[in-house]
Amino acid sequence: MPPPPGFKVLIVGAGVGGLMLAGLLERAQVDYEVFERAPAIKPLGSALSLGANVFYIFKQLGLLEQLHAKAKPFGQTRAHGENHDTVRVRDYSAANEFAGYLPHIIPRPQLYELLLSTIPPHKVHLQKRVLSLKHKEDGVSITCADKSTYEGSILVGADGAYSGVRQGLYRQLFEMELLPEADKDWEQLPFSSICLVGQTRVMDINDARFEKVLKETFSRFDIVVGDNRPYSWVTFTTRQNTLCWMVIQHLDKESSRAHDSFRNSEWGPESAQVMCEEVKDFPLPSYPGLTIGDLIKETDKELISKVMLEEKLFETWYGMRTVLLGDACHKVHPAAGLGAVSAIHDAVILANALHDLPSGEPCDITKAFQAYRDERYPIAKVSFDTSRKMGRILGKNLINVVIRFFINRMPVFIWNMVLIRMYGYRPQVNFLPLVPDRGSIKPAPQRSLKAVSNTVAV
């Protein structure tokens, strides 16, 4: 049953995790509001890889067909050298048997559009930059830059890697001497690579340069590892006939925004254009004669961004009436495609915990937050470690070269074990009818489903 009357959730951040949580709370009939600092929800980046690890959630919500209509499946990834030779082909077709679905590529704007369709527009407030938060015995309030104030029962920080909510919470916990040693350096988010990312405009499917690839049933997912330069680059096609691309620069040493060497002048639109010039001649093996520069020309400048690929797993996920979600508590390298997936999983388990709050009696918020963290942290740590390792595979140091040598010769049975681990965790919402699992491999246990008896198929 839903929480007691008057219970309200304030969600800061309209990213994938925040919007998924809002959509789930809407279905659970739990009151909420979403606050986003930007003047518009304008998803930068390129595309996301989603698979059976989240498809059952979308099926519960009745959105899976719409998701698949916007996404394009992929059955393999190809790794190349700059000289156009194929170094490795990774076959994902077994995921269909093991977990019930092939993975799909979906552009960020298409996913945001789908998530926003589940939320009444009046519940999303734009241009609301949260400056401070205040805890009370029975609730929490936030104050925004426009001096507006909002009150709720709990606050969810889903506002990204540099979460203002996390900073506010941690400062309060630090002053109360409740912040563990591991989180006292919360302003340092290490990164060992940076990324230039974008998505082309819709291409003419008869354009001879891209015709063959765009007409393929499956997304063409290519990875190129630079031969003598500290870069790797990735391209993939979408159902919308766009090409998503990203160029990763591998740094010599780990850095962070808290380091003295960090300069804000290295980021922003102008810096992205400088990096575009630096990488424009990088070849594209699947598109003979074309380079990254050709994709940059087909991409609107305002949709090109340069970002740090931070990596950090925080120990503290909640305190008092505030709880963190997604990148705010675990920022992973994108190499494994688990960032958005992990945020969606957070939203599901947190929604389950909130829905399980007793109705008609005082709510034990701490107990609900603890249940959420206990269920998600071990899995988030595996995702963090996996993403970190896969990110290092693309690096340019000798150890990275050695790792790639063995990875390229990985036996099929070991790769199948990797797929099972990637797609084995397939959580569902406990307040909607469960859907039958189609995979031959049993889903990993989900603690928040133990008490659920609603096994009706939808």
XYZ file of N, CA, C and O in Angstrom, residues 36-38 126-132 143-146:
56
model
N 14.278 20.785 -11.599
C 15.406 20.732 -12.528
C 15.987 22.127 -12.687
O 15.259 23.089 -12.929
N 17.315 22.237 -12.555
C 17.953 23.551 -12.595
C 17.975 24.164 -13.993
O 18.015 25.375 -14.149
N 17.938 23.349 -15.039
C 18.016 23.854 -16.410
C 16.688 24.480 -16.839
O 15.620 24.120 -16.329
N 11.013 23.629 -13.872
C 12.286 23.970 -14.494
C 12.864 25.242 -13.891
O 12.166 26.002 -13.229
N 14.147 25.465 -14.158
C 14.872 26.629 -13.635
C 14.758 26.719 -12.114
O 14.547 27.787 -11.550
N 14.917 25.587 -11.474
C 14.865 25.521 -10.018
C 16.196 24.973 -9.502
O 16.363 23.767 -9.318
N 17.150 25.869 -9.337
C 18.462 25.478 -8.808
C 18.404 25.513 -7.284
O 18.188 26.563 -6.686
N 18.583 24.346 -6.692
C 18.476 24.227 -5.240
C 19.746 24.772 -4.581
O 20.857 24.343 -4.886
N 19.574 25.739 -3.676
C 20.704 26.342 -2.977
C 20.928 25.744 -1.595
O 22.061 25.692 -1.110
N 19.851 25.332 -0.939
C 20.013 24.815 0.416
C 18.886 23.843 0.750
O 17.829 23.845 0.115
N 15.328 25.353 -0.647
C 15.227 26.732 -1.107
C 15.988 26.852 -2.415
O 17.139 26.400 -2.507
N 15.360 27.452 -3.423
C 15.942 27.557 -4.754
C 16.520 28.955 -4.989
O 16.297 29.882 -4.202
N 17.261 29.085 -6.083
C 17.933 30.350 -6.390
C 16.940 31.486 -6.588
O 17.278 32.652 -6.373
N 15.721 31.178 -7.018
C 14.711 32.226 -7.197
C 13.969 32.543 -5.897
O 12.935 33.198 -5.915
